[in-house]
Amino acid sequence: MTETATHTQGGFAPPVRFAVPGRIAVSEQVATRWQTATLTEIRRETARAATFRLAVPDWAGHLPGQHLQLRLTAADGYVAQRHYSIASAPDDSGHIELTLDHVEGGEVSGWFHTVARVGDQVAVRGPLSGFFAWPGDRPALLIGAGSGVVPLMSMVRHHRARGLSVPLRLLVSARSPEELIYARELGPETTPVFTRSAPAGLPVGRLAAAHLAPLLAERPPGGWEAYVCGSNAFAEHASRLLVAAGQPVDRIRIERFG
Amino acid sequence: MNSTTRGFAGRPRAARPGLPPGQYDAGDDWPVLSAEVTPDLAPADWTFRIGGLVTEPRTWDWEQAHALPASAYSGDIHCVTGWSKFGVRFGGVSLDAFLDAVRPLPSATHAVAYAHTGYTTNLPLADLTGGRAWIVWEYDGQPLAPEHGGPARLLVPHLYFWKSAKWIANLELLDHDEPGFWEQNGYHPRGNPWQEQRYSGD
Ligand SMILES: Cc1cc2nc3c(=O)[nH]c(=O)nc-3n(C[C@H](O)[C@H](O)[C@H](O)COP(=O)(O)OP(=O)(O)OC[C@H]3O[C@@H](n4cnc5c(N)ncnc54)[C@H](O)[C@@H]3O)c2cc1C
């Protein structure tokens, strides 16, 4: 902020200053350059979601939580561009993984799920947006629903790969155990919430204050940095629960998939 | 790289005049993309201030802002994430009416818009004058929903929508450009959808 702004604010002082974690530098050159990515592997996660592993030889690296822009080009020159979170941890040199939900009638996710095969090439650029990134240095409370777990999984994987000791908790909402993405990889850091059907002994219902209470009660040193990701409806719901439970608004980062 | 993608035809489509490059028509959807928590902001608590390089800084409350001549925008909006929305209708007041009251100094060339949440975005003053920007509180004849920036947001429809700061609180006029929240995050300083000014360097 400049002198001018500070001096003339008068009655108005912004209650929150949003900031990208200070140690994240966005390289403009890297972020805007389109690169060719080659599909090297497709892994099914659930009936509706699959992971697409891409070789991107000049990938400059990313931080857990960042996303990229992806472009498909039709023979007549028509292009479709979408944003996708990066699922893999940063260290997977020269490779990145995306996990896509198969959206009914979706142009880009439809291509990935019904046409794409190993060897295909697409264009990507990024990484983008440092705001939702987690470099692994603060206690992180991760809350996601559906494919909103994708950028959070990058954080969990990073935490594991580096053997970090900073507290990390994941609260993930899915319709059913069958629709829980990365189910086999989730560990003791994770609390699943099932909204339609649950394994015997677990309740069915949507994310509620009672799910957050024990996690917020942990109060790690410095407090939680909360990361909320999913559909807009979920993001609204989860962020309001967090605020009501006392989490400071400027320690809540939200990635809305639309 | 711009080689074609094997087996990708795209959805059957008619040429859509008015759709900037790289955008798709979101139809009836209106996606929400804000990084922060939607604030609990009642109209009675909303204020809008213009300060900085002006002759007479001023703050309007809800009633005072509504006493200005009503002005509407009908047309299209474009989000940097790729969707465009056609034929939307917003109601509010032209930003010119607010600026006329504070009389910008000749040295003012740019502005930073502040939201009540602390979100910021920068704009050349020329993009805010001449009937091209509004403070709006109605969408389709209804009060603007909180998640879309209600009670009131800035509307600059000829630029990507991250410039149309939700929960608008303050406009600070400056004699230089000063990057806001997304602009410090690698987004383009101006954001013209027709030139695909998405990220800095575009
Ligand atoms: C920052 C960010 C990160 C994201 N990360 C992920 C991620 O990790 N994983 C993920 O799965 N998604 C992610 N998304 C969502 C993703 O960008 C896409 O929105 C999603 O994949 C749907 O794209 P699509 O092309 O398949 O569907 P679209 O073609 O965009 O269609 C979306 C819906 O609209 C309907 N529709 C739209 N236009 C028409 C038309 N003309 N005719 C018929 N139907 C139509 C479709 O039927 C469908 O239901 C992210 C979004 C953002 C903003």
Short mmCIF file of C-alpha atoms and ligand atoms in Angstrom, two decimals:
data_model
loop_
_atom_site.label_atom_id
_atom_site.label_comp_id
_atom_site.label_asym_id
_atom_site.label_seq_id
_atom_site.Cartn_x
_atom_site.Cartn_y
_atom_site.Cartn_z
CA MET A 1 0.00 0.00 0.00
CA THR A 2 1.29 3.49 -0.80
CA GLU A 3 1.53 6.53 1.41
CA THR A 4 -1.36 8.06 -0.47
CA ALA A 5 -3.62 5.16 0.28
CA THR A 6 -2.75 4.98 3.96
CA HIS A 7 -3.13 8.68 4.53
CA THR A 8 -6.42 9.12 2.81
CA GLN A 9 -8.26 6.06 4.03
CA GLY A 10 -10.08 8.11 6.63
CA GLY A 11 -12.81 6.06 8.20
CA PHE A 12 -12.11 2.95 6.18
CA ALA A 13 -9.54 0.39 7.21
CA PRO A 14 -9.70 -3.01 5.54
CA PRO A 15 -10.23 -5.57 8.30
CA VAL A 16 -8.21 -8.24 6.52
CA ARG A 17 -5.16 -8.11 4.32
CA PHE A 18 -5.12 -11.17 2.12
CA ALA A 19 -1.71 -12.33 1.27
CA VAL A 20 0.04 -15.07 -0.53
CA PRO A 21 2.32 -16.88 1.88
CA GLY A 22 5.36 -14.59 1.76
CA ARG A 23 7.81 -17.23 0.62
CA ILE A 24 6.02 -17.96 -2.62
CA ALA A 25 7.33 -16.25 -5.70
CA VAL A 26 5.29 -16.52 -8.84
CA SER A 27 7.49 -16.56 -11.89
CA GLU A 28 5.62 -14.73 -14.59
CA GLN A 29 7.55 -16.27 -17.46
CA VAL A 30 6.94 -19.79 -16.30
CA ALA A 31 3.29 -19.22 -15.47
CA THR A 32 2.32 -17.87 -18.87
CA ARG A 33 4.23 -20.26 -21.13
CA TRP A 34 2.22 -23.09 -22.68
CA GLN A 35 3.98 -26.43 -22.60
CA THR A 36 3.29 -29.80 -24.10
CA ALA A 37 2.33 -32.45 -21.58
CA THR A 38 2.29 -36.13 -22.53
CA LEU A 39 -0.08 -38.55 -20.85
CA THR A 40 1.96 -41.41 -19.36
CA GLU A 41 -0.54 -43.22 -17.13
CA ILE A 42 -4.24 -43.31 -16.28
CA ARG A 43 -5.32 -44.65 -12.89
CA ARG A 44 -8.91 -45.16 -11.91
CA GLU A 45 -9.71 -43.73 -8.48
CA THR A 46 -13.49 -44.20 -8.27
CA ALA A 47 -16.26 -44.91 -10.76
CA ARG A 48 -16.36 -41.21 -11.60
CA ALA A 49 -12.80 -40.02 -11.01
CA ALA A 50 -9.47 -40.96 -12.53
CA THR A 51 -5.91 -39.72 -12.18
CA PHE A 52 -4.01 -38.62 -15.27
CA ARG A 53 -0.24 -38.65 -15.00
CA LEU A 54 1.52 -36.25 -17.34
CA ALA A 55 5.15 -35.85 -18.32
CA VAL A 56 5.98 -32.14 -18.54
CA PRO A 57 9.72 -31.99 -19.18
CA ASP A 58 10.11 -28.28 -18.43
CA TRP A 59 7.79 -28.18 -15.41
CA ALA A 60 9.42 -25.66 -13.06
CA GLY A 61 7.85 -27.20 -9.98
CA HIS A 62 4.87 -26.14 -7.90
CA LEU A 63 3.72 -25.90 -4.34
CA PRO A 64 1.01 -28.16 -2.96
CA GLY A 65 -2.36 -26.49 -3.57
CA GLN A 66 -1.52 -24.74 -6.83
CA HIS A 67 -3.41 -25.37 -10.06
CA LEU A 68 -2.72 -25.14 -13.76
CA GLN A 69 -4.54 -24.16 -16.91
CA LEU A 70 -5.11 -26.91 -19.46
CA ARG A 71 -6.00 -26.53 -23.11
CA LEU A 72 -7.44 -28.91 -25.68
CA THR A 73 -7.48 -27.89 -29.35
CA ALA A 74 -9.90 -29.27 -31.94
CA ALA A 75 -8.96 -29.77 -35.58
CA ASP A 76 -10.92 -26.67 -36.57
CA GLY A 77 -8.89 -24.54 -34.16
CA TYR A 78 -11.53 -24.46 -31.39
CA VAL A 79 -9.91 -24.48 -27.96
CA ALA A 80 -11.30 -25.46 -24.57
CA GLN A 81 -9.42 -24.27 -21.49
CA ARG A 82 -10.05 -25.36 -17.90
CA HIS A 83 -8.31 -25.11 -14.56
CA TYR A 84 -7.20 -28.22 -12.68
CA SER A 85 -5.54 -28.56 -9.31
CA ILE A 86 -2.29 -30.47 -9.15
CA ALA A 87 -2.66 -33.70 -7.19
CA SER A 88 0.96 -34.80 -7.03
CA ALA A 89 3.60 -33.66 -4.55
CA PRO A 90 6.15 -31.17 -5.90
CA ASP A 91 9.07 -33.58 -5.92
CA ASP A 92 7.81 -35.82 -8.70
CA SER A 93 10.33 -34.37 -11.10
CA GLY A 94 9.17 -33.83 -14.64
CA HIS A 95 5.74 -35.28 -13.89
CA ILE A 96 2.49 -33.94 -12.56
CA GLU A 97 -0.77 -35.69 -11.79
CA LEU A 98 -4.32 -34.38 -12.18
CA THR A 99 -7.45 -36.08 -10.88
CA LEU A 100 -10.59 -35.35 -12.85
CA ASP A 101 -14.18 -35.96 -11.99
CA HIS A 102 -16.17 -37.11 -14.99
CA VAL A 103 -18.67 -34.26 -15.26
CA GLU A 104 -21.88 -35.31 -17.04
CA GLY A 105 -21.75 -33.79 -20.52
CA GLY A 106 -18.43 -32.12 -19.70
CA GLU A 107 -16.35 -31.09 -22.68
CA VAL A 108 -12.87 -31.44 -21.19
CA SER A 109 -13.42 -34.01 -18.44
CA GLY A 110 -15.45 -35.99 -21.00
CA TRP A 111 -12.48 -36.10 -23.36
CA PHE A 112 -10.16 -37.25 -20.58
CA HIS A 113 -12.50 -39.98 -19.40
CA THR A 114 -13.66 -41.37 -22.75
CA VAL A 115 -11.00 -40.55 -25.36
CA ALA A 116 -7.63 -39.95 -23.71
CA ARG A 117 -5.01 -42.69 -23.74
CA VAL A 118 -1.35 -42.96 -22.89
CA GLY A 119 0.76 -41.02 -25.39
CA ASP A 120 -1.80 -38.26 -26.00
CA GLN A 121 -0.63 -34.69 -25.73
CA VAL A 122 -2.34 -31.66 -24.21
CA ALA A 123 -1.15 -28.13 -23.46
CA VAL A 124 -0.67 -26.87 -19.90
CA ARG A 125 0.63 -23.75 -18.26
CA GLY A 126 1.35 -22.94 -14.67
CA PRO A 127 1.62 -23.36 -11.79
CA LEU A 128 -0.95 -20.68 -11.01
CA SER A 129 -2.20 -18.88 -7.92
CA GLY A 130 -0.02 -19.00 -4.85
CA PHE A 131 -2.90 -18.04 -2.58
CA PHE A 132 -4.10 -21.58 -1.96
CA ALA A 133 -0.59 -22.99 -1.75
CA TRP A 134 0.82 -24.64 1.35
CA PRO A 135 4.61 -24.76 1.52
CA GLY A 136 4.52 -27.09 4.50
CA ASP A 137 5.57 -24.68 7.19
CA ARG A 138 2.34 -24.05 9.14
CA PRO A 139 -0.19 -26.34 10.80
CA ALA A 140 -2.75 -27.04 8.09
CA LEU A 141 -6.39 -27.96 8.53
CA LEU A 142 -7.63 -29.24 5.16
CA ILE A 143 -11.32 -29.51 4.37
CA GLY A 144 -12.52 -30.79 1.01
CA ALA A 145 -15.45 -32.40 -0.73
CA GLY A 146 -15.61 -34.48 -3.89
CA SER A 147 -12.77 -33.57 -6.27
CA GLY A 148 -11.98 -30.72 -3.87
CA VAL A 149 -9.70 -33.20 -2.15
CA VAL A 150 -7.27 -33.01 -5.11
CA PRO A 151 -5.12 -30.00 -4.08
CA LEU A 152 -5.36 -31.13 -0.44
CA MET A 153 -3.94 -34.55 -1.40
CA SER A 154 -0.93 -32.79 -2.87
CA MET A 155 -0.41 -31.26 0.58
CA VAL A 156 -0.83 -34.63 2.34
CA ARG A 157 1.59 -36.28 -0.08
CA HIS A 158 4.09 -33.46 0.38
CA HIS A 159 3.80 -33.79 4.16
CA ARG A 160 4.54 -37.52 3.91
CA ALA A 161 7.25 -37.35 1.28
CA ARG A 162 9.20 -34.81 3.30
CA GLY A 163 8.46 -36.43 6.65
CA LEU A 164 7.19 -33.10 7.97
CA SER A 165 6.23 -32.90 11.63
CA VAL A 166 4.05 -29.78 11.37
CA PRO A 167 0.44 -30.81 12.21
CA LEU A 168 -1.77 -31.65 9.24
CA ARG A 169 -5.40 -32.83 9.35
CA LEU A 170 -7.73 -33.66 6.49
CA LEU A 171 -11.50 -33.62 6.75
CA VAL A 172 -12.97 -34.98 3.53
CA SER A 173 -16.58 -35.25 2.51
CA ALA A 174 -17.77 -37.82 -0.04
CA ARG A 175 -21.16 -39.22 -0.95
CA SER A 176 -20.14 -42.78 -0.12
CA PRO A 177 -17.01 -44.85 0.57
CA GLU A 178 -17.05 -45.86 -3.13
CA GLU A 179 -16.85 -42.22 -4.14
CA LEU A 180 -14.06 -41.29 -1.76
CA ILE A 181 -11.13 -40.32 -3.98
CA TYR A 182 -7.68 -41.60 -2.83
CA ALA A 183 -9.39 -43.83 -0.23
CA ARG A 184 -6.53 -46.31 -0.08
CA GLU A 185 -4.00 -43.55 0.50
CA LEU A 186 -5.75 -41.73 3.31
CA GLY A 187 -4.25 -42.31 6.73
CA PRO A 188 -4.71 -41.38 10.37
CA GLU A 189 -4.59 -37.66 9.49
CA THR A 190 -7.94 -38.06 7.73
CA THR A 191 -11.53 -37.92 8.97
CA PRO A 192 -14.00 -38.92 6.24
CA VAL A 193 -17.55 -37.59 6.28
CA PHE A 194 -20.12 -39.55 4.26
CA THR A 195 -23.24 -37.77 3.10
CA ARG A 196 -25.33 -40.57 1.49
CA SER A 197 -24.05 -43.92 2.65
CA ALA A 198 -21.34 -44.94 5.08
CA PRO A 199 -19.65 -48.15 6.23
CA ALA A 200 -21.36 -49.87 9.15
CA GLY A 201 -20.88 -47.96 12.37
CA LEU A 202 -20.23 -44.57 10.76
CA PRO A 203 -22.92 -41.90 10.68
CA VAL A 204 -24.37 -40.51 7.43
CA GLY A 205 -24.77 -36.75 7.11
CA ARG A 206 -23.12 -33.63 5.91
CA LEU A 207 -20.15 -31.82 7.39
CA ALA A 208 -21.16 -30.25 10.70
CA ALA A 209 -19.71 -28.25 13.57
CA ALA A 210 -19.22 -31.48 15.50
CA HIS A 211 -16.70 -32.70 12.90
CA LEU A 212 -14.66 -29.51 13.22
CA ALA A 213 -14.76 -29.16 16.99
CA PRO A 214 -12.16 -31.81 17.91
CA LEU A 215 -9.77 -30.60 15.21
CA LEU A 216 -10.05 -26.95 16.19
CA ALA A 217 -9.63 -27.96 19.84
CA GLU A 218 -6.14 -29.26 19.03
CA ARG A 219 -4.87 -25.66 18.79
CA PRO A 220 -1.42 -26.31 17.32
CA PRO A 221 1.27 -23.70 17.98
CA GLY A 222 0.57 -20.65 15.78
CA GLY A 223 -2.93 -21.89 15.03
CA TRP A 224 -4.35 -23.63 11.99
CA GLU A 225 -4.18 -22.29 8.48
CA ALA A 226 -7.47 -23.63 7.05
CA TYR A 227 -7.72 -24.69 3.39
CA VAL A 228 -11.24 -25.28 2.06
CA CYS A 229 -11.80 -26.73 -1.41
CA GLY A 230 -14.77 -27.98 -3.40
CA SER A 231 -17.92 -26.75 -5.08
CA ASN A 232 -19.07 -23.29 -4.19
CA ALA A 233 -21.93 -24.63 -2.09
CA PHE A 234 -19.51 -26.73 -0.06
CA ALA A 235 -17.00 -23.89 0.26
CA GLU A 236 -19.69 -21.55 1.59
CA HIS A 237 -20.94 -24.15 4.06
CA ALA A 238 -17.52 -25.23 5.34
CA SER A 239 -16.10 -21.70 5.61
CA ARG A 240 -19.14 -20.50 7.56
CA LEU A 241 -18.77 -23.43 9.97
CA LEU A 242 -15.12 -22.53 10.47
CA VAL A 243 -15.91 -18.87 11.17
CA ALA A 244 -18.69 -19.84 13.57
CA ALA A 245 -16.24 -22.13 15.39
CA GLY A 246 -13.81 -19.27 15.88
CA GLN A 247 -11.31 -19.77 13.06
CA PRO A 248 -10.10 -16.25 12.04
CA VAL A 249 -11.37 -15.26 8.56
CA ASP A 250 -7.89 -14.26 7.44
CA ARG A 251 -6.63 -17.78 8.22
CA ILE A 252 -9.11 -19.41 5.83
CA ARG A 253 -8.11 -19.95 2.22
CA ILE A 254 -10.75 -21.08 -0.23
CA GLU A 255 -10.47 -22.68 -3.65
CA ARG A 256 -13.84 -22.86 -5.37
CA PHE A 257 -14.17 -25.11 -8.40
CA GLY A 258 -16.92 -22.87 -9.77
CA MET B 1 2.08 -25.14 -28.47
CA ASN B 2 -1.12 -25.25 -30.41
CA SER B 3 -1.20 -28.62 -32.14
CA THR B 4 -4.56 -30.34 -32.16
CA THR B 5 -5.63 -32.77 -29.48
CA ARG B 6 -6.30 -36.28 -30.82
CA GLY B 7 -10.00 -37.11 -30.78
CA PHE B 8 -11.09 -33.75 -29.38
CA ALA B 9 -13.85 -32.05 -31.35
CA GLY B 10 -15.37 -29.91 -28.64
CA ARG B 11 -19.06 -29.61 -28.10
CA PRO B 12 -21.20 -28.97 -31.15
CA ARG B 13 -21.43 -25.19 -31.20
CA ALA B 14 -22.70 -22.29 -33.20
CA ALA B 15 -20.38 -19.34 -33.67
CA ARG B 16 -21.10 -17.13 -30.68
CA PRO B 17 -20.41 -13.49 -31.43
CA GLY B 18 -19.56 -11.71 -28.23
CA LEU B 19 -17.58 -14.62 -26.80
CA PRO B 20 -13.97 -13.52 -26.18
CA PRO B 21 -11.16 -15.93 -27.10
CA GLY B 22 -10.67 -18.87 -24.74
CA GLN B 23 -14.07 -18.40 -23.08
CA TYR B 24 -17.13 -20.66 -22.95
CA ASP B 25 -20.76 -19.78 -22.41
CA ALA B 26 -21.76 -20.67 -18.84
CA GLY B 27 -25.44 -20.44 -19.77
CA ASP B 28 -27.60 -20.13 -16.67
CA ASP B 29 -24.72 -20.96 -14.32
CA TRP B 30 -23.07 -18.20 -12.38
CA PRO B 31 -19.95 -19.74 -10.85
CA VAL B 32 -18.59 -18.20 -7.67
CA LEU B 33 -14.86 -17.62 -7.45
CA SER B 34 -13.61 -15.72 -4.44
CA ALA B 35 -10.67 -16.67 -2.30
CA GLU B 36 -12.09 -15.40 0.94
CA VAL B 37 -15.00 -16.15 3.22
CA THR B 38 -18.25 -14.44 2.15
CA PRO B 39 -18.62 -11.62 4.69
CA ASP B 40 -21.75 -11.05 6.74
CA LEU B 41 -22.40 -7.52 5.59
CA ALA B 42 -25.84 -5.97 6.03
CA PRO B 43 -26.83 -3.08 3.74
CA ALA B 44 -27.04 -0.87 6.86
CA ASP B 45 -23.35 -1.58 7.55
CA TRP B 46 -22.19 -1.05 3.98
CA THR B 47 -20.35 2.15 3.12
CA PHE B 48 -18.49 3.23 0.02
CA ARG B 49 -15.71 5.78 0.09
CA ILE B 50 -13.68 7.48 -2.63
CA GLY B 51 -10.41 9.00 -1.47
CA GLY B 52 -6.86 9.59 -2.61
CA LEU B 53 -6.24 12.11 -5.39
CA VAL B 54 -9.64 13.80 -5.28
CA THR B 55 -10.74 17.33 -4.41
CA GLU B 56 -13.27 16.22 -1.81
CA PRO B 57 -13.05 12.68 -0.38
CA ARG B 58 -16.47 11.31 0.48
CA THR B 59 -18.20 8.35 2.06
CA TRP B 60 -21.69 7.22 1.12
CA ASP B 61 -23.88 4.95 3.18
CA TRP B 62 -26.59 2.70 1.72
CA GLU B 63 -29.30 5.42 1.70
CA GLN B 64 -27.03 8.13 0.31
CA ALA B 65 -25.76 5.88 -2.47
CA HIS B 66 -29.32 4.94 -3.40
CA ALA B 67 -30.25 8.63 -3.62
CA LEU B 68 -27.96 8.98 -6.66
CA PRO B 69 -29.54 8.54 -10.12
CA ALA B 70 -30.19 4.87 -10.84
CA SER B 71 -28.28 3.28 -13.70
CA ALA B 72 -28.39 -0.26 -15.11
CA TYR B 73 -26.04 -2.51 -17.07
CA SER B 74 -27.36 -5.07 -19.52
CA GLY B 75 -24.78 -7.11 -21.32
CA ASP B 76 -22.13 -9.76 -20.84
CA ILE B 77 -19.53 -10.58 -18.19
CA HIS B 78 -16.32 -12.61 -18.54
CA CYS B 79 -14.37 -14.46 -15.86
CA VAL B 80 -10.67 -15.22 -16.22
CA THR B 81 -11.35 -18.85 -15.27
CA GLY B 82 -13.00 -19.26 -18.67
CA TRP B 83 -16.74 -18.70 -18.40
CA SER B 84 -18.74 -15.85 -19.87
CA LYS B 85 -22.31 -15.03 -19.04
CA PHE B 86 -24.51 -13.39 -21.63
CA GLY B 87 -27.31 -10.87 -21.23
CA VAL B 88 -27.01 -10.26 -17.50
CA ARG B 89 -28.80 -7.31 -15.89
CA PHE B 90 -27.35 -5.35 -12.97
CA GLY B 91 -28.90 -2.33 -11.27
CA GLY B 92 -27.13 0.36 -9.25
CA VAL B 93 -25.46 3.69 -9.89
CA SER B 94 -22.90 4.68 -12.52
CA LEU B 95 -19.47 5.20 -11.00
CA ASP B 96 -19.41 8.53 -12.85
CA ALA B 97 -22.04 9.85 -10.44
CA PHE B 98 -19.80 9.04 -7.46
CA LEU B 99 -16.67 10.40 -9.15
CA ASP B 100 -18.42 13.66 -10.13
CA ALA B 101 -19.07 14.29 -6.45
CA VAL B 102 -15.43 13.86 -5.34
CA ARG B 103 -13.87 15.57 -8.40
CA PRO B 104 -10.67 13.61 -9.19
CA LEU B 105 -7.51 15.70 -9.39
CA PRO B 106 -5.85 15.96 -12.82
CA SER B 107 -2.95 13.90 -11.48
CA ALA B 108 -5.19 10.87 -10.79
CA THR B 109 -4.52 8.14 -13.37
CA HIS B 110 -5.26 4.86 -11.57
CA ALA B 111 -7.36 3.47 -8.77
CA VAL B 112 -7.20 0.66 -6.28
CA ALA B 113 -10.55 -0.84 -5.32
CA TYR B 114 -10.81 -2.23 -1.77
CA ALA B 115 -13.42 -4.69 -0.61
CA HIS B 116 -14.83 -4.81 2.91
CA THR B 117 -12.91 -8.11 3.22
CA GLY B 118 -9.55 -6.54 2.39
CA TYR B 119 -9.43 -7.83 -1.20
CA THR B 120 -7.89 -5.31 -3.59
CA THR B 121 -7.70 -4.83 -7.35
CA ASN B 122 -6.19 -2.07 -9.48
CA LEU B 123 -7.68 -0.26 -12.48
CA PRO B 124 -6.70 2.56 -14.81
CA LEU B 125 -9.06 5.47 -14.08
CA ALA B 126 -10.01 5.50 -17.77
CA ASP B 127 -11.62 2.06 -17.30
CA LEU B 128 -13.84 3.44 -14.53
CA THR B 129 -15.22 6.53 -16.25
CA GLY B 130 -17.39 7.31 -19.26
CA GLY B 131 -20.28 5.03 -18.35
CA ARG B 132 -18.18 1.85 -18.21
CA ALA B 133 -18.29 1.12 -14.47
CA TRP B 134 -20.98 0.87 -11.82
CA ILE B 135 -21.62 0.24 -8.15
CA VAL B 136 -24.39 -2.38 -8.31
CA TRP B 137 -26.74 -3.88 -5.73
CA GLU B 138 -29.30 -5.62 -7.92
CA TYR B 139 -29.03 -8.63 -10.17
CA ASP B 140 -31.95 -9.44 -12.43
CA GLY B 141 -34.18 -7.13 -10.39
CA GLN B 142 -33.32 -8.83 -7.08
CA PRO B 143 -30.88 -7.83 -4.32
CA LEU B 144 -27.38 -9.01 -5.21
CA ALA B 145 -26.61 -12.28 -3.35
CA PRO B 146 -23.83 -12.13 -0.73
CA GLU B 147 -21.68 -14.74 -2.53
CA HIS B 148 -21.82 -12.60 -5.67
CA GLY B 149 -20.71 -9.48 -3.80
CA GLY B 150 -23.92 -8.28 -2.17
CA PRO B 151 -24.94 -5.96 -0.73
CA ALA B 152 -22.91 -4.03 -3.34
CA ARG B 153 -20.04 -4.68 -5.71
CA LEU B 154 -18.04 -2.82 -8.30
CA LEU B 155 -18.96 -3.73 -11.90
CA VAL B 156 -16.48 -3.19 -14.73
CA PRO B 157 -17.93 -5.55 -17.34
CA HIS B 158 -15.46 -4.81 -20.14
CA LEU B 159 -12.63 -6.31 -18.06
CA TYR B 160 -12.26 -9.81 -16.56
CA PHE B 161 -14.51 -10.13 -13.56
CA TRP B 162 -11.82 -10.26 -10.86
CA LYS B 163 -11.62 -6.48 -11.42
CA SER B 164 -15.28 -6.09 -10.36
CA ALA B 165 -14.48 -6.19 -6.65
CA LYS B 166 -17.21 -7.81 -4.54
CA TRP B 167 -18.31 -6.12 -1.28
CA ILE B 168 -16.83 -2.86 -2.54
CA ALA B 169 -15.75 -0.52 0.26
CA ASN B 170 -13.33 2.02 -1.10
CA LEU B 171 -11.79 3.43 -4.23
CA GLU B 172 -8.42 5.08 -3.78
CA LEU B 173 -7.26 7.31 -6.65
CA LEU B 174 -3.53 7.30 -7.35
CA ASP B 175 -1.06 8.83 -9.81
CA HIS B 176 0.47 5.44 -10.60
CA ASP B 177 -0.59 1.81 -11.02
CA GLU B 178 -0.39 -0.40 -7.98
CA PRO B 179 -1.07 -4.15 -8.29
CA GLY B 180 -3.93 -5.56 -6.20
CA PHE B 181 -4.45 -9.02 -4.73
CA TRP B 182 -4.56 -11.23 -7.84
CA GLU B 183 -2.25 -8.91 -9.76
CA GLN B 184 0.44 -9.54 -7.13
CA ASN B 185 -0.33 -13.21 -7.70
CA GLY B 186 0.69 -13.23 -11.32
CA TYR B 187 -2.52 -11.97 -12.93
CA HIS B 188 -2.43 -9.38 -15.67
CA PRO B 189 -2.48 -5.72 -14.55
CA ARG B 190 -5.42 -4.78 -16.81
CA GLY B 191 -7.35 -7.92 -17.74
CA ASN B 192 -8.94 -7.18 -21.11
CA PRO B 193 -10.85 -10.36 -22.13
CA TRP B 194 -10.68 -9.54 -25.84
CA GLN B 195 -6.88 -9.54 -25.70
CA GLU B 196 -6.87 -12.56 -23.34
CA GLN B 197 -4.90 -10.64 -20.71
CA ARG B 198 -5.16 -13.39 -18.12
CA TYR B 199 -1.74 -13.71 -16.52
CA SER B 200 1.04 -11.14 -16.40
CA GLY B 201 3.06 -11.51 -19.56
CA ASP B 202 0.02 -12.45 -21.69
C1 LIG C 1 -9.04 -23.50 -9.60
C2 LIG C 1 -9.84 -24.69 -10.10
C3 LIG C 1 -9.35 -25.96 -9.88
C4 LIG C 1 -10.08 -27.07 -10.34
N1 LIG C 1 -9.57 -28.33 -10.08
C5 LIG C 1 -10.28 -29.41 -10.48
C6 LIG C 1 -9.79 -30.73 -10.19
O1 LIG C 1 -8.71 -30.93 -9.58
N2 LIG C 1 -10.53 -31.80 -10.61
C7 LIG C 1 -11.72 -31.63 -11.27
O2 LIG C 1 -12.34 -32.64 -11.62
N3 LIG C 1 -12.20 -30.39 -11.53
C8 LIG C 1 -11.51 -29.29 -11.18
N4 LIG C 1 -12.00 -28.03 -11.47
C9 LIG C 1 -13.21 -27.91 -12.32
C10 LIG C 1 -12.77 -27.94 -13.80
O3 LIG C 1 -12.07 -26.74 -14.11
C11 LIG C 1 -13.93 -28.02 -14.80
O4 LIG C 1 -14.90 -27.06 -14.48
C12 LIG C 1 -14.58 -29.40 -14.84
O5 LIG C 1 -13.65 -30.40 -15.17
C13 LIG C 1 -15.72 -29.41 -15.86
O6 LIG C 1 -15.20 -29.12 -17.13
P1 LIG C 1 -15.77 -29.84 -18.41
O7 LIG C 1 -15.15 -29.23 -19.61
O8 LIG C 1 -15.66 -31.32 -18.28
O9 LIG C 1 -17.31 -29.48 -18.33
P2 LIG C 1 -18.04 -28.29 -19.10
O10 LIG C 1 -18.05 -28.56 -20.55
O11 LIG C 1 -17.49 -27.01 -18.64
O12 LIG C 1 -19.50 -28.49 -18.57
C14 LIG C 1 -19.87 -28.26 -17.21
C15 LIG C 1 -21.37 -28.55 -17.08
O13 LIG C 1 -22.10 -27.66 -17.90
C16 LIG C 1 -22.90 -28.38 -18.84
N5 LIG C 1 -22.78 -27.64 -20.13
C17 LIG C 1 -22.13 -26.50 -20.31
N6 LIG C 1 -22.26 -26.05 -21.57
C18 LIG C 1 -23.04 -26.92 -22.20
C19 LIG C 1 -23.53 -27.00 -23.52
N7 LIG C 1 -23.26 -26.06 -24.44
N8 LIG C 1 -24.25 -28.05 -23.83
C20 LIG C 1 -24.53 -28.99 -22.91
N9 LIG C 1 -24.09 -28.96 -21.66
C21 LIG C 1 -23.36 -27.95 -21.29
C22 LIG C 1 -22.28 -29.75 -18.91
O14 LIG C 1 -23.25 -30.73 -19.22
C23 LIG C 1 -21.76 -29.94 -17.54
O15 LIG C 1 -22.76 -30.39 -16.66
C24 LIG C 1 -11.30 -26.90 -11.02
C25 LIG C 1 -11.78 -25.61 -11.23
C26 LIG C 1 -11.07 -24.51 -10.78
C27 LIG C 1 -11.62 -23.13 -11.04
#
